[in-house]
mmCIF file of C-alpha atoms in Angstrom:
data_model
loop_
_atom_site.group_PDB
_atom_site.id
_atom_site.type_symbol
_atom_site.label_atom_id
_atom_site.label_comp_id
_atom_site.label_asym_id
_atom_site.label_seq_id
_atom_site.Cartn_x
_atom_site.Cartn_y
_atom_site.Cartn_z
ATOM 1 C CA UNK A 30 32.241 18.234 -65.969
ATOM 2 C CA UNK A 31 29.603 19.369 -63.525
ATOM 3 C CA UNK A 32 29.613 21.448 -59.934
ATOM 4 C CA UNK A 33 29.610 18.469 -58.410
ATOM 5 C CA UNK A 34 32.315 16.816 -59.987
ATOM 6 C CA UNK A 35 34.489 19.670 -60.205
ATOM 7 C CA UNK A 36 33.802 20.333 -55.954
ATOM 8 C CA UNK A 37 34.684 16.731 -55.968
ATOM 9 C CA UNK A 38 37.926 17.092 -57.750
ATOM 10 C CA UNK A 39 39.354 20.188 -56.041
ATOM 11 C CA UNK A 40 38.890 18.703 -52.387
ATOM 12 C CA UNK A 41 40.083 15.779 -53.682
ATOM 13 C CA UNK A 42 37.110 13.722 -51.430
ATOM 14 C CA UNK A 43 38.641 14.375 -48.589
ATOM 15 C CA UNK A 44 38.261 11.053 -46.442
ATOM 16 C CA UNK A 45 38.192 10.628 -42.874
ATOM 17 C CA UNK A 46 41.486 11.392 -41.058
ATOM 18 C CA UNK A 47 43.098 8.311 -38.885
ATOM 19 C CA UNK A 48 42.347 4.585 -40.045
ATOM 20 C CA UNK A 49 40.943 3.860 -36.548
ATOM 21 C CA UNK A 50 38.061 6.031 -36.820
ATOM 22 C CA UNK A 51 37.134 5.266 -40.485
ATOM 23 C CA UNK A 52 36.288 1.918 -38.965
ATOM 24 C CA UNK A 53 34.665 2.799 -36.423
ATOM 25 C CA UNK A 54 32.396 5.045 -37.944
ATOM 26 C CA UNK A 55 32.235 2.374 -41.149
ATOM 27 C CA UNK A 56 31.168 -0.437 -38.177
ATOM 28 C CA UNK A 57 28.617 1.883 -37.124
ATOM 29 C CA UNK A 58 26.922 2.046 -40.823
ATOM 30 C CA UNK A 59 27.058 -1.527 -40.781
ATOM 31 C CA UNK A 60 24.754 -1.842 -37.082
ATOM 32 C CA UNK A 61 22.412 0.428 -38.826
ATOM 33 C CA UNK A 62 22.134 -1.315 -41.821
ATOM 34 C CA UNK A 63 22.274 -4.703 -40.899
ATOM 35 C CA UNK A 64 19.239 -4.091 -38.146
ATOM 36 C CA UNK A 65 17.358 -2.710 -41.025
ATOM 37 C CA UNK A 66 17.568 -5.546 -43.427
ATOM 38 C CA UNK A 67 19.608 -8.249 -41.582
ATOM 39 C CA UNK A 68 23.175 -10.051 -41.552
ATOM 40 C CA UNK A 69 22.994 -11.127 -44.991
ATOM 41 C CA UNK A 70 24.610 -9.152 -47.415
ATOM 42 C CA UNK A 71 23.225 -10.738 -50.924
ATOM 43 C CA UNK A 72 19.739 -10.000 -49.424
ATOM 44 C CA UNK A 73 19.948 -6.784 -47.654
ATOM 45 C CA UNK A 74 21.454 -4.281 -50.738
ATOM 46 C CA UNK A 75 22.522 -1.326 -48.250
ATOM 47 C CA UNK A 76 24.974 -3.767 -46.108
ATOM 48 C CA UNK A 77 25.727 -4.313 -49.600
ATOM 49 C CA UNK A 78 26.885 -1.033 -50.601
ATOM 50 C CA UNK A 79 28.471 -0.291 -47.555
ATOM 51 C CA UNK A 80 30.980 -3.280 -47.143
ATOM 52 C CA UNK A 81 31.709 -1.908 -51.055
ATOM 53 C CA UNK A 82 32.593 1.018 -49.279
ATOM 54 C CA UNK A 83 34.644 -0.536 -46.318
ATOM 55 C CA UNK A 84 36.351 -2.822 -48.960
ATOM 56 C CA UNK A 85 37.460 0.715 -51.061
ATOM 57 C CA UNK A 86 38.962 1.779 -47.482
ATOM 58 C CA UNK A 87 40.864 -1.160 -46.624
ATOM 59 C CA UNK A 88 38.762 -2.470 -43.453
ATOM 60 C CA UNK A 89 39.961 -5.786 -43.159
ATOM 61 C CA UNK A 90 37.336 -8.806 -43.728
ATOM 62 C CA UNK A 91 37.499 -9.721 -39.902
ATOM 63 C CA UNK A 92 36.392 -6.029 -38.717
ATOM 64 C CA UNK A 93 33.937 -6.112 -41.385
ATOM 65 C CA UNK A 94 32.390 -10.034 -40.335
ATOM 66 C CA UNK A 95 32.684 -8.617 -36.642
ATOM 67 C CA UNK A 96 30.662 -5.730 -37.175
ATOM 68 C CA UNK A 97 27.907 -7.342 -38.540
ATOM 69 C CA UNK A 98 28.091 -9.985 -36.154
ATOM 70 C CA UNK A 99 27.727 -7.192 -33.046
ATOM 71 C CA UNK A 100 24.922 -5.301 -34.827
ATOM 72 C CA UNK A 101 22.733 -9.162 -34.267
ATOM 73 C CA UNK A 102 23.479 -8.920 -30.444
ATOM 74 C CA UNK A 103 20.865 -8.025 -28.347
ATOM 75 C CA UNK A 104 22.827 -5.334 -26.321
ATOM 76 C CA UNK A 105 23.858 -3.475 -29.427
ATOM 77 C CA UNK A 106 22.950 0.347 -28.808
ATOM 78 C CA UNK A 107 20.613 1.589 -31.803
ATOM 79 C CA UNK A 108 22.046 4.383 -33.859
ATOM 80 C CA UNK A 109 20.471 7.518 -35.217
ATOM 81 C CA UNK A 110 21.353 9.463 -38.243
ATOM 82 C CA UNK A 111 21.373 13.213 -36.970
ATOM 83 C CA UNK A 112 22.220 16.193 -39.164
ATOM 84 C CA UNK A 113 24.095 19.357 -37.324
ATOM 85 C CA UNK A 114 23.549 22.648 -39.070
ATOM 86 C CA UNK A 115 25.030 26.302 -38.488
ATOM 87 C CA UNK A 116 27.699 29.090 -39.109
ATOM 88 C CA UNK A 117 31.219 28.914 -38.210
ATOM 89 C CA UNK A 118 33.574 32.136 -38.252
ATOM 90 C CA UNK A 119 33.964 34.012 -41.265
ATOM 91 C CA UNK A 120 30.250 32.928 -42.503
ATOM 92 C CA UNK A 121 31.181 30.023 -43.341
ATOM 93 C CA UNK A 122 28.474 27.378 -43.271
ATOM 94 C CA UNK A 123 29.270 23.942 -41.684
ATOM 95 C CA UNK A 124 27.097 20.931 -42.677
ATOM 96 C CA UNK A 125 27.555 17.894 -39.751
ATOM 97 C CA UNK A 126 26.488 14.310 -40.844
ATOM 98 C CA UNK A 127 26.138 12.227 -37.425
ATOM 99 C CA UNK A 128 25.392 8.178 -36.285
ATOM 100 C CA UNK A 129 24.732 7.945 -32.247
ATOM 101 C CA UNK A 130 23.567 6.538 -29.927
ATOM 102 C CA UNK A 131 23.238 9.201 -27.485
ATOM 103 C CA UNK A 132 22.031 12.671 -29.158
ATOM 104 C CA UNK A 133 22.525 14.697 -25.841
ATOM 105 C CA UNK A 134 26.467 13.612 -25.564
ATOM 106 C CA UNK A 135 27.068 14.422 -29.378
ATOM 107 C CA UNK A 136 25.032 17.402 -29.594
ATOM 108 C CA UNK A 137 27.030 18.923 -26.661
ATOM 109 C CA UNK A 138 30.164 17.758 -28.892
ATOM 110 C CA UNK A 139 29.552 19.683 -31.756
ATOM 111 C CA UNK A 140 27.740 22.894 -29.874
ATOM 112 C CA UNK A 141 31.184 23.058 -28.308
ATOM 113 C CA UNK A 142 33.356 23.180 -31.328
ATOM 114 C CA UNK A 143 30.890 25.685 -32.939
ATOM 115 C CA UNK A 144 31.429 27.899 -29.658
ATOM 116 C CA UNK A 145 35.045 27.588 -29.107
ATOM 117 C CA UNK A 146 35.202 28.845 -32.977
ATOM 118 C CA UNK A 147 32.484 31.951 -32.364
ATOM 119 C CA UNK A 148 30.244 30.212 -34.270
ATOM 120 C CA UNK A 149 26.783 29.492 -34.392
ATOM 121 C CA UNK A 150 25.009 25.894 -34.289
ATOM 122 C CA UNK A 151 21.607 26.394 -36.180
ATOM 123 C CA UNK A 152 18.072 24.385 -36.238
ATOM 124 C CA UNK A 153 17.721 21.234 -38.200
ATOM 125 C CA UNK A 154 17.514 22.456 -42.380
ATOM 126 C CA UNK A 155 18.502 25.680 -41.756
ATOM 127 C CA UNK A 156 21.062 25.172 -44.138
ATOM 128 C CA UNK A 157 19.085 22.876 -46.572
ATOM 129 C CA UNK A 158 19.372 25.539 -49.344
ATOM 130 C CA UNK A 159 23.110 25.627 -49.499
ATOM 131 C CA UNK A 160 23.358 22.419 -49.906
ATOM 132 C CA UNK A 161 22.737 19.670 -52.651
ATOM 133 C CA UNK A 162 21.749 16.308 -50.875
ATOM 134 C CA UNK A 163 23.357 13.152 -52.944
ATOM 135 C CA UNK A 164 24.071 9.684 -53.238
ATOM 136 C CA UNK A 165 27.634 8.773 -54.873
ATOM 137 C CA UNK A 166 28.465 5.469 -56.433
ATOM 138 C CA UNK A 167 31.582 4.635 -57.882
ATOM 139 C CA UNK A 168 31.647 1.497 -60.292
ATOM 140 C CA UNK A 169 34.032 -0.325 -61.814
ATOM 141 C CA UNK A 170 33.535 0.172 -66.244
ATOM 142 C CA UNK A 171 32.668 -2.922 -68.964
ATOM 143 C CA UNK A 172 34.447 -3.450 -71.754
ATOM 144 C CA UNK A 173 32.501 -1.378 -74.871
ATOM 145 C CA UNK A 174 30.247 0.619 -72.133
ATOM 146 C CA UNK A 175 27.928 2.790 -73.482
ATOM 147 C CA UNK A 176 27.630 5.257 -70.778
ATOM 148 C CA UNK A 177 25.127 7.662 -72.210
ATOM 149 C CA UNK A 178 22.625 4.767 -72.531
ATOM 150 C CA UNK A 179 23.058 4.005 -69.140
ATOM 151 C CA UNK A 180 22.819 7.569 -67.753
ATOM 152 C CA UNK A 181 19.544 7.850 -69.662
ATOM 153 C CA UNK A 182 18.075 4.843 -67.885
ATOM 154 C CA UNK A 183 18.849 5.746 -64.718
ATOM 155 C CA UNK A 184 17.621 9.372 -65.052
ATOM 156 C CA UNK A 185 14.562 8.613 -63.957
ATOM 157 C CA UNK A 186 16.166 7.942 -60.775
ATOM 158 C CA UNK A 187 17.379 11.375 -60.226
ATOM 159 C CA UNK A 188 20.668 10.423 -61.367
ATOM 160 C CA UNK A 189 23.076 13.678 -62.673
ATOM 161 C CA UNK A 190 23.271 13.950 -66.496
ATOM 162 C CA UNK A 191 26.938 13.582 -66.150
ATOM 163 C CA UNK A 192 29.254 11.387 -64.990
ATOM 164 C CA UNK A 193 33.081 11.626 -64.503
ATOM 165 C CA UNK A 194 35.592 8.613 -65.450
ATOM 166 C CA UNK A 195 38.900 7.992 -63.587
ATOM 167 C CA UNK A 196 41.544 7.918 -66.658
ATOM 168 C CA UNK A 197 43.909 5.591 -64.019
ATOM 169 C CA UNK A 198 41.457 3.244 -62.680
ATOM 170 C CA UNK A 199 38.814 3.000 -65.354
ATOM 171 C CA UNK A 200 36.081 3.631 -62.389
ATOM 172 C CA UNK A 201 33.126 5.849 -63.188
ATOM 173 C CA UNK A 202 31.028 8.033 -60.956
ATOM 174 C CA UNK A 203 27.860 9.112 -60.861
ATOM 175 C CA UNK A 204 25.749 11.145 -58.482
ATOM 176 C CA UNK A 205 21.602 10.943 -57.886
ATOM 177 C CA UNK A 206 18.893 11.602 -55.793
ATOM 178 C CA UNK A 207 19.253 10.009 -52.600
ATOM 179 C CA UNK A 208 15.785 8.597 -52.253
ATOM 180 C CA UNK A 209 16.481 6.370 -55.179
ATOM 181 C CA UNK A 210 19.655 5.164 -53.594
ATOM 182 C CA UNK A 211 18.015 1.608 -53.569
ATOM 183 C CA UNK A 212 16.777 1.592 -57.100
ATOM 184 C CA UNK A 213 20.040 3.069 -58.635
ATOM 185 C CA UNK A 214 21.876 0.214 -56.543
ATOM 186 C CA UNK A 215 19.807 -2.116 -58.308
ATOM 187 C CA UNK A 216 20.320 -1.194 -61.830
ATOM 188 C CA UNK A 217 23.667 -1.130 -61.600
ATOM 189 C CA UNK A 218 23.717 -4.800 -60.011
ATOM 190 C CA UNK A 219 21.283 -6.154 -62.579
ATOM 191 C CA UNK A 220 23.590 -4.378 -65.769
ATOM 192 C CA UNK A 221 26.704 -6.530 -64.243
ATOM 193 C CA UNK A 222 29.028 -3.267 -62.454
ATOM 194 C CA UNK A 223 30.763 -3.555 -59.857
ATOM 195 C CA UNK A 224 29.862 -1.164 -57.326
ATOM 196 C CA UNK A 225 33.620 -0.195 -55.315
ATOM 197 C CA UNK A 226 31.588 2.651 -53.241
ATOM 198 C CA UNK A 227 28.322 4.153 -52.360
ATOM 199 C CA UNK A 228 27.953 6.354 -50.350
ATOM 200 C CA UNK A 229 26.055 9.866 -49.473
ATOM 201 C CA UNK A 230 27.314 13.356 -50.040
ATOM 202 C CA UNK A 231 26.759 17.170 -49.419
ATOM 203 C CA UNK A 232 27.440 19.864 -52.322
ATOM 204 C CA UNK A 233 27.374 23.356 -51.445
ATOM 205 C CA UNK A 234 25.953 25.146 -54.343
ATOM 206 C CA UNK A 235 27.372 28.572 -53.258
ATOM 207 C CA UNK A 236 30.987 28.357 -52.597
ATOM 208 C CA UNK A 237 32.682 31.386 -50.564
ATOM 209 C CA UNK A 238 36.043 32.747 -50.985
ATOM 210 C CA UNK A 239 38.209 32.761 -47.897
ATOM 211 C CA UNK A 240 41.452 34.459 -47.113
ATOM 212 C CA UNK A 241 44.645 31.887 -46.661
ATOM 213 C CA UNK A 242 44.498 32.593 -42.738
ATOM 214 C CA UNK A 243 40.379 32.520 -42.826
ATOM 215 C CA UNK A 244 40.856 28.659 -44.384
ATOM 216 C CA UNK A 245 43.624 27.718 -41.737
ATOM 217 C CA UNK A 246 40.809 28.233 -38.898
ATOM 218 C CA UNK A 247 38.019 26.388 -40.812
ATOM 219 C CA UNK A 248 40.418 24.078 -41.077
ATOM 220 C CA UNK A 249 41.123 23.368 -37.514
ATOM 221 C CA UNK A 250 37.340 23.282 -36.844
ATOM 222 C CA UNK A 251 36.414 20.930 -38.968
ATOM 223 C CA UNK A 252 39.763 18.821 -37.735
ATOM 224 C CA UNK A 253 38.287 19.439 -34.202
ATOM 225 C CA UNK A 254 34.502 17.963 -35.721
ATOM 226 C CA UNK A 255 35.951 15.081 -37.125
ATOM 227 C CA UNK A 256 37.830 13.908 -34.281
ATOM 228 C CA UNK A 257 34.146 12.990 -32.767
ATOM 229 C CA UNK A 258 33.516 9.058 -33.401
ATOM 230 C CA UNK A 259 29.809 9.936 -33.845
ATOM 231 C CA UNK A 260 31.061 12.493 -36.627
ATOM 232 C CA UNK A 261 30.223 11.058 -40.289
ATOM 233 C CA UNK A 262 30.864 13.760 -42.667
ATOM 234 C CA UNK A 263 31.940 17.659 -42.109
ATOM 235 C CA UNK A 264 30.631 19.704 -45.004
ATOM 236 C CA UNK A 265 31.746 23.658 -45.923
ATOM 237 C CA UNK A 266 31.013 26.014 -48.392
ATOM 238 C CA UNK A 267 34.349 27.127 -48.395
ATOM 239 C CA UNK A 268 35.742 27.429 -51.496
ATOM 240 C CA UNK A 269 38.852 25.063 -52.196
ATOM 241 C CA UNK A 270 41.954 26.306 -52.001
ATOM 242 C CA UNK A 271 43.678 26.355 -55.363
ATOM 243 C CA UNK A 272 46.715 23.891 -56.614
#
């Protein structure tokens, strides 16, 4: 099992908190991808992928055929994907995935967090070496799959050498490069799986040992990051904390 499985694994892909804001952050996906490549999701693969997603987190049909339906109107505000980068306390870096529609209210957001922690909100990829961009798909398996066959064709995607199987529900997951996020879709679509998530994914490749009481503040400032609606994703390179 690779680093990024095992990361994966010992946070246990920690989700977003309260079922409220997993669909509102889900219905803001949806805008964005829907006024990319329209309302229909057989011919636009990303709206695809991501009512996978909203299906594997139990956003009912009608908040999912809503969403798409409010990303067509003409007053819909137009979201932007914005990455946060710095240093929270203890060194510990903090990776912020954002969709808004106003960068000056959620910048202001996060900066605030970072100060009432003593840390330190950086410039854009000044944290791009500590972390491994990637896309994450989660598929359901075929009878008599022969995984390694399929790994090898989709290398050339940038997908991982190595996958990781859940014994319970028979799903697989891989990870790749994110640029081939389309392509990767595709192959999977066209080989007959049945894609339950895709998503997109930061793993630190230097994880840092904390004290019990140094993880209980990280913690809380991440908590405090997440509570933002324009808040995707909080990433640290804080080591898990052991079972």
């Amino acid at each position: 099992m690779g680093r990024a499985f095992e990361y994966r694994k010992a946070t246990k892909m920690k989700r977003w908190g309260h079922m409220a804001r997993t669909f509102t952050k889900l219905g803001k996906q949806i805008a964005i991808a829907v006024k990319a490549g329209g309302p229909e999701p057989e011919n636009n693969p990303t709206l695809r992928a991501i009512i996978a997603t909203c299906k594997r987190e139990n956003m009912p049909k009608d908040n999912i055929e809503r969403a798409i339906k409010n990303a067509m109107g003409k007053d819909q505000s137009e979201y932007k994907e914005v990455p946060y980068e710095g240093y929270g306390p203890h060194g510990i870096a903090i990776f912020v995935d954002a969709l808004t529609d106003n960068t000056t209210r959620t910048v202001a957001d996060v900066r605030s967090v970072f100060n009432k922690f003593n840390g330190n909100l950086g410039t854009q990829g000044s944290l791009s070496f500590l972390f491994d961009h990637k896309c994450v798909f989660t598929f359901k398996s075929k009878e008599q799959v022969e995984m390694d066959e399929l790994i090898l064709d989709l290398i050339d995607y940038g997908v991982d050498d190595e996958f990781d199987q859940d014994e319970e529900t028979g799903e697989i997951t891989i990870y790749g490069d994110p640029k081939s996020f389309g392509e990767i879709q595709k192959h999977l679509e066209e080989a007959g799986y049945e894609i339950t998530s895709a998503e997109f994914t930061r793993i630190p490749n230097d994880l840092k040992e904390v004290t019990a009481e140094q993880r209980e503040t990280i913690d809380k400032m991440v908590e405090k990051l997440e509570d933002f609606d324009d808040v995707q994703n909080v990433y640290t390179n804080m080591k898990p904390a052991e079972e």
